[in-house]
């Protein structure tokens, strides 16, 4: 399997299969275009419970798998908002914990599961939900970045506090928790919400410069109510 990233503002990843039988999977509706010789199959990929779990993690219940019926067949998956597409070799990273909605597509040996925060109530109130996505296995996966990506290499014990919507993914060695903003003035007048995501090293953290939920909220406030 070979791939290339196309475009800058609204990028897509185009995959070219070297052999018949190679495949990629994505959430339902994630495919942008394909050549002849690609077969599509839709399933819950792992059963009903895994499908329901993915719904809570921000993905679709059903996943679509695209399989090459001949060498040289191509299929492309496009981003849904302006930003970047980040290729990840999951086997080399040892797995990643991702924010819901970050997953775009992956090879079949990459597993996409749900991951609960350690503190249910903190995650529930954290602004982005209490369920994350767990990428494991081997092969290539592609993550969707809102805006531009920023990669931080945290040293042991190093802390970074991030608006939850600006977190894309982090390695399993990084600990994660939701922290409440301190001070009544900061809570009511600071404009940053009630909670921050606290990430503690060691390990790699992938951030994004755009918080799409915040952006969508600003747009929604400008829409006339009548």
mmCIF file with all atom_site columns, N, CA and C in Angstrom, residues 5 25-26 50 67 81 94 110 123 151 192 207 226:
data_model
loop_
_atom_site.group_PDB
_atom_site.id
_atom_site.type_symbol
_atom_site.label_atom_id
_atom_site.label_alt_id
_atom_site.label_comp_id
_atom_site.label_asym_id
_atom_site.label_entity_id
_atom_site.label_seq_id
_atom_site.pdbx_PDB_ins_code
_atom_site.Cartn_x
_atom_site.Cartn_y
_atom_site.Cartn_z
_atom_site.occupancy
_atom_site.B_iso_or_equiv
_atom_site.pdbx_formal_charge
_atom_site.auth_seq_id
_atom_site.auth_comp_id
_atom_site.auth_asym_id
_atom_site.auth_atom_id
_atom_site.pdbx_PDB_model_num
ATOM 1  N N  . UNK A 1 5   ? -0.634  12.588 0.406  1.00 0.00 ? 5   UNK A N  1
ATOM 2  C CA . UNK A 1 5   ? -1.544  13.602 0.935  1.00 0.00 ? 5   UNK A CA 1
ATOM 3  C C  . UNK A 1 5   ? -1.739  14.660 -0.153 1.00 0.00 ? 5   UNK A C  1
ATOM 4  N N  . UNK A 1 25  ? -10.050 0.907  6.001  1.00 0.00 ? 25  UNK A N  1
ATOM 5  C CA . UNK A 1 25  ? -11.395 1.138  6.520  1.00 0.00 ? 25  UNK A CA 1
ATOM 6  C C  . UNK A 1 25  ? -11.526 2.544  7.063  1.00 0.00 ? 25  UNK A C  1
ATOM 7  N N  . UNK A 1 26  ? -12.754 3.037  7.065  1.00 0.00 ? 26  UNK A N  1
ATOM 8  C CA . UNK A 1 26  ? -13.054 4.381  7.533  1.00 0.00 ? 26  UNK A CA 1
ATOM 9  C C  . UNK A 1 26  ? -14.457 4.382  8.110  1.00 0.00 ? 26  UNK A C  1
ATOM 10 N N  . UNK A 1 50  ? -19.117 -2.876 19.878 1.00 0.00 ? 50  UNK A N  1
ATOM 11 C CA . UNK A 1 50  ? -18.007 -2.031 19.456 1.00 0.00 ? 50  UNK A CA 1
ATOM 12 C C  . UNK A 1 50  ? -18.516 -0.880 18.603 1.00 0.00 ? 50  UNK A C  1
ATOM 13 N N  . UNK A 1 67  ? -11.637 -2.631 -0.363 1.00 0.00 ? 67  UNK A N  1
ATOM 14 C CA . UNK A 1 67  ? -10.674 -3.677 -0.680 1.00 0.00 ? 67  UNK A CA 1
ATOM 15 C C  . UNK A 1 67  ? -10.352 -3.667 -2.163 1.00 0.00 ? 67  UNK A C  1
ATOM 16 N N  . UNK A 1 81  ? -13.001 19.235 7.826  1.00 0.00 ? 81  UNK A N  1
ATOM 17 C CA . UNK A 1 81  ? -12.829 20.654 8.147  1.00 0.00 ? 81  UNK A CA 1
ATOM 18 C C  . UNK A 1 81  ? -11.442 21.079 7.687  1.00 0.00 ? 81  UNK A C  1
ATOM 19 N N  . UNK A 1 94  ? 3.451   2.264  19.427 1.00 0.00 ? 94  UNK A N  1
ATOM 20 C CA . UNK A 1 94  ? 2.968   1.464  20.546 1.00 0.00 ? 94  UNK A CA 1
ATOM 21 C C  . UNK A 1 94  ? 1.524   1.752  20.895 1.00 0.00 ? 94  UNK A C  1
ATOM 22 N N  . UNK A 1 110 ? -5.051  -2.205 12.155 1.00 0.00 ? 110 UNK A N  1
ATOM 23 C CA . UNK A 1 110 ? -5.143  -1.173 13.177 1.00 0.00 ? 110 UNK A CA 1
ATOM 24 C C  . UNK A 1 110 ? -6.497  -1.301 13.873 1.00 0.00 ? 110 UNK A C  1
ATOM 25 N N  . UNK A 1 123 ? -14.260 13.419 33.191 1.00 0.00 ? 123 UNK A N  1
ATOM 26 C CA . UNK A 1 123 ? -14.342 13.330 31.739 1.00 0.00 ? 123 UNK A CA 1
ATOM 27 C C  . UNK A 1 123 ? -15.682 13.788 31.216 1.00 0.00 ? 123 UNK A C  1
ATOM 28 N N  . UNK A 1 151 ? 3.314   19.455 17.712 1.00 0.00 ? 151 UNK A N  1
ATOM 29 C CA . UNK A 1 151 ? 3.759   18.240 18.392 1.00 0.00 ? 151 UNK A CA 1
ATOM 30 C C  . UNK A 1 151 ? 4.697   18.621 19.541 1.00 0.00 ? 151 UNK A C  1
ATOM 31 N N  . UNK A 1 192 ? -12.652 30.821 28.872 1.00 0.00 ? 192 UNK A N  1
ATOM 32 C CA . UNK A 1 192 ? -11.975 29.593 28.484 1.00 0.00 ? 192 UNK A CA 1
ATOM 33 C C  . UNK A 1 192 ? -12.694 28.341 28.958 1.00 0.00 ? 192 UNK A C  1
ATOM 34 N N  . UNK A 1 207 ? -1.197  18.244 19.254 1.00 0.00 ? 207 UNK A N  1
ATOM 35 C CA . UNK A 1 207 ? -2.219  19.270 19.452 1.00 0.00 ? 207 UNK A CA 1
ATOM 36 C C  . UNK A 1 207 ? -2.658  19.844 18.120 1.00 0.00 ? 207 UNK A C  1
ATOM 37 N N  . UNK A 1 226 ? -34.934 33.385 14.220 1.00 0.00 ? 226 UNK A N  1
ATOM 38 C CA . UNK A 1 226 ? -36.202 33.351 13.518 1.00 0.00 ? 226 UNK A CA 1
ATOM 39 C C  . UNK A 1 226 ? -35.969 33.423 12.023 1.00 0.00 ? 226 UNK A C  1
#
